[in-house]
CSV table of C-alpha atoms in Angstrom, one decimal:
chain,number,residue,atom,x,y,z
A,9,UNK,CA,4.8,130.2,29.2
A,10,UNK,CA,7.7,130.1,26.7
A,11,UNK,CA,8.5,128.5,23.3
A,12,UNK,CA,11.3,128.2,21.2
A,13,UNK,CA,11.3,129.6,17.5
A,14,UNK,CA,10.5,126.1,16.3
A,15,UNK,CA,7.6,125.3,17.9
A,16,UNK,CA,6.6,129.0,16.8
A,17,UNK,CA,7.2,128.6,13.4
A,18,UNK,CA,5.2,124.9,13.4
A,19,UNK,CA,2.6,126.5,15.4
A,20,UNK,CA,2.4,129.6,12.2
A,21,UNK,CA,1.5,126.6,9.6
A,22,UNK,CA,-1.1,125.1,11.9
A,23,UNK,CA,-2.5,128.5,12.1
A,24,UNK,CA,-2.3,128.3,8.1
A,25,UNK,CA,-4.2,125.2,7.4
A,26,UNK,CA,-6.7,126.0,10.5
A,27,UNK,CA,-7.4,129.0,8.8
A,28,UNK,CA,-7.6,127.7,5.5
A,29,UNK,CA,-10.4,124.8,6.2
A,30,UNK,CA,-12.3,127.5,8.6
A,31,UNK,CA,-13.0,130.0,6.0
A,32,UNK,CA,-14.6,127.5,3.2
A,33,UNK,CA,-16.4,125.0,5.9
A,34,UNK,CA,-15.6,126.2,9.8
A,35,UNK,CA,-14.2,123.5,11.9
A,36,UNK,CA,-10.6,124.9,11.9
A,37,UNK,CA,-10.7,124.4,15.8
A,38,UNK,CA,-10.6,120.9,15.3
A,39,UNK,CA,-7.2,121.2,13.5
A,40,UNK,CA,-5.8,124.4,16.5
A,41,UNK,CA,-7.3,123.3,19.5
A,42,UNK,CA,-5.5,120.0,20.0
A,43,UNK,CA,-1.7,121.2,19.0
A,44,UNK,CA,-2.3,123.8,21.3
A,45,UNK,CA,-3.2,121.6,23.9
A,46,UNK,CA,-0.2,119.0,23.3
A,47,UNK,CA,2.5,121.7,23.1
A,48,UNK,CA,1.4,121.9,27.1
A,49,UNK,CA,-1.7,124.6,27.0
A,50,UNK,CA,-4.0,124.8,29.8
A,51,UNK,CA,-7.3,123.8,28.2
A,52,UNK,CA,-9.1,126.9,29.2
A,53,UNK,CA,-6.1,128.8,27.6
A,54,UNK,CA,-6.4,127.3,25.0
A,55,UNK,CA,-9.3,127.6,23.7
A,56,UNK,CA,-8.7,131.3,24.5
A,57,UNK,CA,-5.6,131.7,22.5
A,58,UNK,CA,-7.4,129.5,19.7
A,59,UNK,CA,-10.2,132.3,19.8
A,60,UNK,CA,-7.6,134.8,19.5
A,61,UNK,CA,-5.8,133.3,16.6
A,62,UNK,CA,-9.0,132.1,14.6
A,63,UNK,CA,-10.3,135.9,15.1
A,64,UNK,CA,-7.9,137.2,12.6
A,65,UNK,CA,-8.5,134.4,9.6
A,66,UNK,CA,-12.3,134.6,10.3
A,67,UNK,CA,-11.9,138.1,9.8
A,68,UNK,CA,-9.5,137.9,6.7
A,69,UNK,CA,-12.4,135.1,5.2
A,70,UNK,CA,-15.1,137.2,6.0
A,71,UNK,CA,-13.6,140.5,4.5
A,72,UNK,CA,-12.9,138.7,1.3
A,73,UNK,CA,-16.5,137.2,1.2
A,74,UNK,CA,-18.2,141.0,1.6
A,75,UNK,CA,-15.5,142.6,-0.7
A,76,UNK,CA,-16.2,139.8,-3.5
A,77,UNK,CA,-20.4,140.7,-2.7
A,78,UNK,CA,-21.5,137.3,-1.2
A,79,UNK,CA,-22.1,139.0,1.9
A,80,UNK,CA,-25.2,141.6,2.9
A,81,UNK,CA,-24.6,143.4,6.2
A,82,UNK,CA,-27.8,144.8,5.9
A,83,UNK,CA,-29.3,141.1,6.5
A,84,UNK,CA,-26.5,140.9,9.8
A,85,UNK,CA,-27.6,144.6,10.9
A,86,UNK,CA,-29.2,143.0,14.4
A,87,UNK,CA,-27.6,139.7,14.2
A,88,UNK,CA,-24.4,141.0,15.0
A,89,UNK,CA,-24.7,142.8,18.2
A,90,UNK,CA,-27.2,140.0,19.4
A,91,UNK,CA,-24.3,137.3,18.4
A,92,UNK,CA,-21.7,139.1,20.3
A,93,UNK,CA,-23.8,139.3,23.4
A,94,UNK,CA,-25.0,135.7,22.9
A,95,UNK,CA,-21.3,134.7,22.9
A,96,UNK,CA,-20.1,136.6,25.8
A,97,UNK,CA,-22.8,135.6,27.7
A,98,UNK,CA,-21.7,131.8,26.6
A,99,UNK,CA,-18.2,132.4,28.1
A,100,UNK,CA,-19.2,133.6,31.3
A,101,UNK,CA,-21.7,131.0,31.8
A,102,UNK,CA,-19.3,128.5,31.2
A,103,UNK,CA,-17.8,128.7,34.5
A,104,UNK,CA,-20.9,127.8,36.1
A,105,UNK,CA,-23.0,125.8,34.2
A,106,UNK,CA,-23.0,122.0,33.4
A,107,UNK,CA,-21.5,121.4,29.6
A,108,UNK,CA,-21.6,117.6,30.1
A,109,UNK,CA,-24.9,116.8,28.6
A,110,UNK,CA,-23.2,119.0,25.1
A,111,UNK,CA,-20.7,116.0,24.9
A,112,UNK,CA,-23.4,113.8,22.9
A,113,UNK,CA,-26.0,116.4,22.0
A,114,UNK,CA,-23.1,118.0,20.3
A,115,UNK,CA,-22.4,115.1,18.2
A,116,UNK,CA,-25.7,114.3,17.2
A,117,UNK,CA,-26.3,117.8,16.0
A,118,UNK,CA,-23.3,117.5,13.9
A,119,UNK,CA,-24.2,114.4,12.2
A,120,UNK,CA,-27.5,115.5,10.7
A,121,UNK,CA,-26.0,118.3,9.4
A,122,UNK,CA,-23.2,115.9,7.5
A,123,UNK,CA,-26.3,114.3,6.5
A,124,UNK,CA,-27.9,116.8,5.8
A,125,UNK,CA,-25.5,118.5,3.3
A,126,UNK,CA,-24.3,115.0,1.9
A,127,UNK,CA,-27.7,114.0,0.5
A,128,UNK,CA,-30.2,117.1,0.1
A,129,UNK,CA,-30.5,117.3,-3.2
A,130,UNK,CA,-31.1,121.3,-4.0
A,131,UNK,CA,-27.8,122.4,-2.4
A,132,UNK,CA,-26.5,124.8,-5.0
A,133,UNK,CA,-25.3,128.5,-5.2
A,134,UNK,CA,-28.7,129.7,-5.5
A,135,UNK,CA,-30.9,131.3,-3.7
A,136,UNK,CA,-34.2,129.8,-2.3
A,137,UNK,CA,-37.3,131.1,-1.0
A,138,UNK,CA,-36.8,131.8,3.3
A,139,UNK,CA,-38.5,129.5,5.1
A,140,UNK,CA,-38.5,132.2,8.2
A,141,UNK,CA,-38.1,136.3,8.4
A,142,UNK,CA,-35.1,136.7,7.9
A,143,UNK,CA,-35.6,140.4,10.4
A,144,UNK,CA,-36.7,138.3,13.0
A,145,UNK,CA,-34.9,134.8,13.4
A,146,UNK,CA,-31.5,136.1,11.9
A,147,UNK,CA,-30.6,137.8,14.9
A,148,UNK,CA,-32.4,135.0,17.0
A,149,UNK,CA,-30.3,132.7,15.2
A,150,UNK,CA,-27.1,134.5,16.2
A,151,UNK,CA,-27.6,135.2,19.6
A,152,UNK,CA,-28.6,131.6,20.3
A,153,UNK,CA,-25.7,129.9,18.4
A,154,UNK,CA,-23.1,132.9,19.6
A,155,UNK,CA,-24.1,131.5,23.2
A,156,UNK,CA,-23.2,128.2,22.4
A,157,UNK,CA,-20.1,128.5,20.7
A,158,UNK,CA,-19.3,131.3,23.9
A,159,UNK,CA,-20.1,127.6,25.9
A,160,UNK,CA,-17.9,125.3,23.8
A,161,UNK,CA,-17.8,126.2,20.3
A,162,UNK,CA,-17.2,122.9,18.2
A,163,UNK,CA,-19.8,122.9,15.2
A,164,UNK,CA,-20.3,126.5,15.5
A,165,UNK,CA,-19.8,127.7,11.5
A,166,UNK,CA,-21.8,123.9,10.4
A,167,UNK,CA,-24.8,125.0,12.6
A,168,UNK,CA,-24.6,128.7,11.2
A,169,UNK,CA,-24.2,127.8,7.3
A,170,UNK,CA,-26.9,125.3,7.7
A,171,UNK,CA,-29.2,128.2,9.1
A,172,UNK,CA,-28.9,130.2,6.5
A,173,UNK,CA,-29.4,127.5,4.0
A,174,UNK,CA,-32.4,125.8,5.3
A,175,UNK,CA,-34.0,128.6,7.1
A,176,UNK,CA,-33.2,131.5,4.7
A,177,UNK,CA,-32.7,130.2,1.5
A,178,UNK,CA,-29.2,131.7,0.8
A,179,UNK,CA,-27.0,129.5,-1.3
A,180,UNK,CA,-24.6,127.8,-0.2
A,181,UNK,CA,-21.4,130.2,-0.6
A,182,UNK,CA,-23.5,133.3,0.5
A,183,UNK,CA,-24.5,131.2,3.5
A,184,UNK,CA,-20.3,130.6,4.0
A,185,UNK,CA,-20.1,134.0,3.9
A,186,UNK,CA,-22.6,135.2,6.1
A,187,UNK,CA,-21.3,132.6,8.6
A,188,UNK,CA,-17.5,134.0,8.5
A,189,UNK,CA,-19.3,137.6,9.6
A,190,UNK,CA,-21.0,135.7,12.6
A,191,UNK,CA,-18.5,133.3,13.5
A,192,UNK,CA,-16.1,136.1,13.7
A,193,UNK,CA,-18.2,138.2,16.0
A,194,UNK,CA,-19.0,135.4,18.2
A,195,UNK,CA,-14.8,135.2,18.5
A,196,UNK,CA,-14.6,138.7,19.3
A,197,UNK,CA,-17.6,138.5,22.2
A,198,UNK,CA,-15.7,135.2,23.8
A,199,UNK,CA,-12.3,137.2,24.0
A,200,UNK,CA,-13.9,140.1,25.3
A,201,UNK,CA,-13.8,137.9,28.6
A,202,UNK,CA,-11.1,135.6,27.8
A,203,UNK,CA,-8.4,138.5,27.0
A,204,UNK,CA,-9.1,140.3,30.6
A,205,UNK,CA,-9.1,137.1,32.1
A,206,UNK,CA,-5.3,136.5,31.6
A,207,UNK,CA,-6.6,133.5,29.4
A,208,UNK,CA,-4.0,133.8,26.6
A,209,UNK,CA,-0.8,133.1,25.5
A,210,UNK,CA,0.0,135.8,23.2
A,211,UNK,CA,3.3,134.7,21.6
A,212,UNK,CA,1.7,131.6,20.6
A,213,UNK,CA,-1.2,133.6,19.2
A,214,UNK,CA,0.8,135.9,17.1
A,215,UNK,CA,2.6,132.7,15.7
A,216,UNK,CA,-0.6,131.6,14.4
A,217,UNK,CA,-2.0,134.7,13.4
A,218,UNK,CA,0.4,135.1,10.9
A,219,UNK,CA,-0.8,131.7,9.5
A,220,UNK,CA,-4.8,132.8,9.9
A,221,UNK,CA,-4.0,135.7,7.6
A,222,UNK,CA,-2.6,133.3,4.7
A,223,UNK,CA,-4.9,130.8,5.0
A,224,UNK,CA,-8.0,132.7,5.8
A,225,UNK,CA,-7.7,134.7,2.8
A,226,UNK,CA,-6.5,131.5,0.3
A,227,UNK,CA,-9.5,129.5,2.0
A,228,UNK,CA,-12.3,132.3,1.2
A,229,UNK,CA,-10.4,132.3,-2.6
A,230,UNK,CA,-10.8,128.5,-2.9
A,231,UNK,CA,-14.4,128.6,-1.3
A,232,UNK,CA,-15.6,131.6,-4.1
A,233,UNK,CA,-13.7,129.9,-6.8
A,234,UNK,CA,-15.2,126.8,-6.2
A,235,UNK,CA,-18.8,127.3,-3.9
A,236,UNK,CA,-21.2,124.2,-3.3
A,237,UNK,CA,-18.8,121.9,-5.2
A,238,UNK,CA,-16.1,122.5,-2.2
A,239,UNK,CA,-18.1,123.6,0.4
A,240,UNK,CA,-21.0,120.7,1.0
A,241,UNK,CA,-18.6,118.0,1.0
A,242,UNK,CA,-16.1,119.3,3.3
A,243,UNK,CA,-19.1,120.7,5.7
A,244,UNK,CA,-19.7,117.0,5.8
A,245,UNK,CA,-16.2,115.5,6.4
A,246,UNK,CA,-15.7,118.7,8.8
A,247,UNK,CA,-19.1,118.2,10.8
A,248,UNK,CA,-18.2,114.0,11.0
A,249,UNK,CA,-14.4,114.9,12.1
A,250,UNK,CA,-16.1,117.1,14.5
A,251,UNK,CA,-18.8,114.4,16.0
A,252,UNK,CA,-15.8,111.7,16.1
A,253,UNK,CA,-13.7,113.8,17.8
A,254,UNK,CA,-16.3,115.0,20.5
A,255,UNK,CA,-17.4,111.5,21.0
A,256,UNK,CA,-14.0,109.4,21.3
A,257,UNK,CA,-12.0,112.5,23.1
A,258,UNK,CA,-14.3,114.8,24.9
């Protein structure tokens, strides 16, 4: 597939503002996945070339997050391997499972956690007592959402920052943080099968890239400059976009 410079160019800001929203609330899909699909994508393309581009700003967001000390890879030591093979096992089950009964389970899911964040009342910056071991059902945690967002992916940084809120008491921008590191690996264990697979248009993915960079690093910025203030209410606005969309266009 080819495009002209001016789609490329257009593409490059969509990659901006995709990476922007993704690195303070997740979601940036939502904003990537349909222009890739209305400039004449595949949808199995696209969704790999939207892993590819959203790799780099997730990266970019979660670099900024561990250099600015909201991030402790210690806590991720298992969570990250587990997440990447949870994810690439997602992806290659995706070719022979049944996804339908995701299209309102999906939804659901992402409406209590709108509701979640828009009306519990002890969502601050601080850290809270763990309701679980964080050893143990970290890791369970990220292999078992890394699968799902390998399967489909909407939701995939709501369901992780509301983890580590509710289950492990982190705050709310240590808990965006944590979920950059997560998210990011559960990119790279998708592509792992995606990139062999032919399942990417690189050109388009470069574009974009170059947008991911900017905006992943100006959203993780915005989301330390500004934590639960920012972040809760566009979790909510990005989890009920999400559920809307998933609902009216599956």
């Amino acid at each position: 597939m080819s495009f002209d410079l001016t789609i490329l160019v257009a593409l490059g800001f969509v990659g901006l503002l995709a990476g922007f929203v993704d690195a303070i609330a997740g979601g940036g899909g939502l904003i990537a996945l349909p222009v890739l699909l209305s400039v004449g994508i595949p949808p199995v393309t696209a969704f790999g070339t939207n892993k590819l581009q959203s790799v780099v700003g997730t990266a970019i967001a979660a670099f900024t997050y561990w250099r600015k000390g909201f991030v402790s890879l210690q806590l991720l030591a298992l969570a990250i391997p587990l997440t990447f093979v949870g994810s690439f096992l997602g992806a290659l089950a995706v070719k022979s499972i049944d996804t339908s009964v995701l299209q309102y389970a999906v939804p659901v899911a992402l409406i209590a956690v709108a509701v979640y964040f828009a009306f519990a009342p002890k969502l601050t910056d601080e850290d809270s007592q763990a309701r679980l071991s964080t050893v143990i059902f970290v890791p369970v945690m990220g292999f078992a959402i890394g699968f799902y967002d390998g399967i489909l992916g909407p939701g995939t940084g709501s369901f992780l920052t509301l983890g580590f809120v509710t289950l492990f008491g982190l705050g709310v921008t240590r808990a965006a943080g944590h979920t950059k590191v997560l998210n990011l690996t559960s990119n790279i264990g998708a592509l792992a099968l995606f990139i062999p697979s032919g399942n990417v248009v690189l050109p388009v993915a470069i574009a974009m890239i170059i947008g991911q960079i900017v905006g992943g690093y100006l959203g993780a910025l915005t989301g330390i400059r500004f934590g639960a203030r920012l972040i809760r209410p566009l979790v909510v606005l990005v989890s009920i976009a999400l559920a809307i969309k998933l609902l009216l266009f599956p």
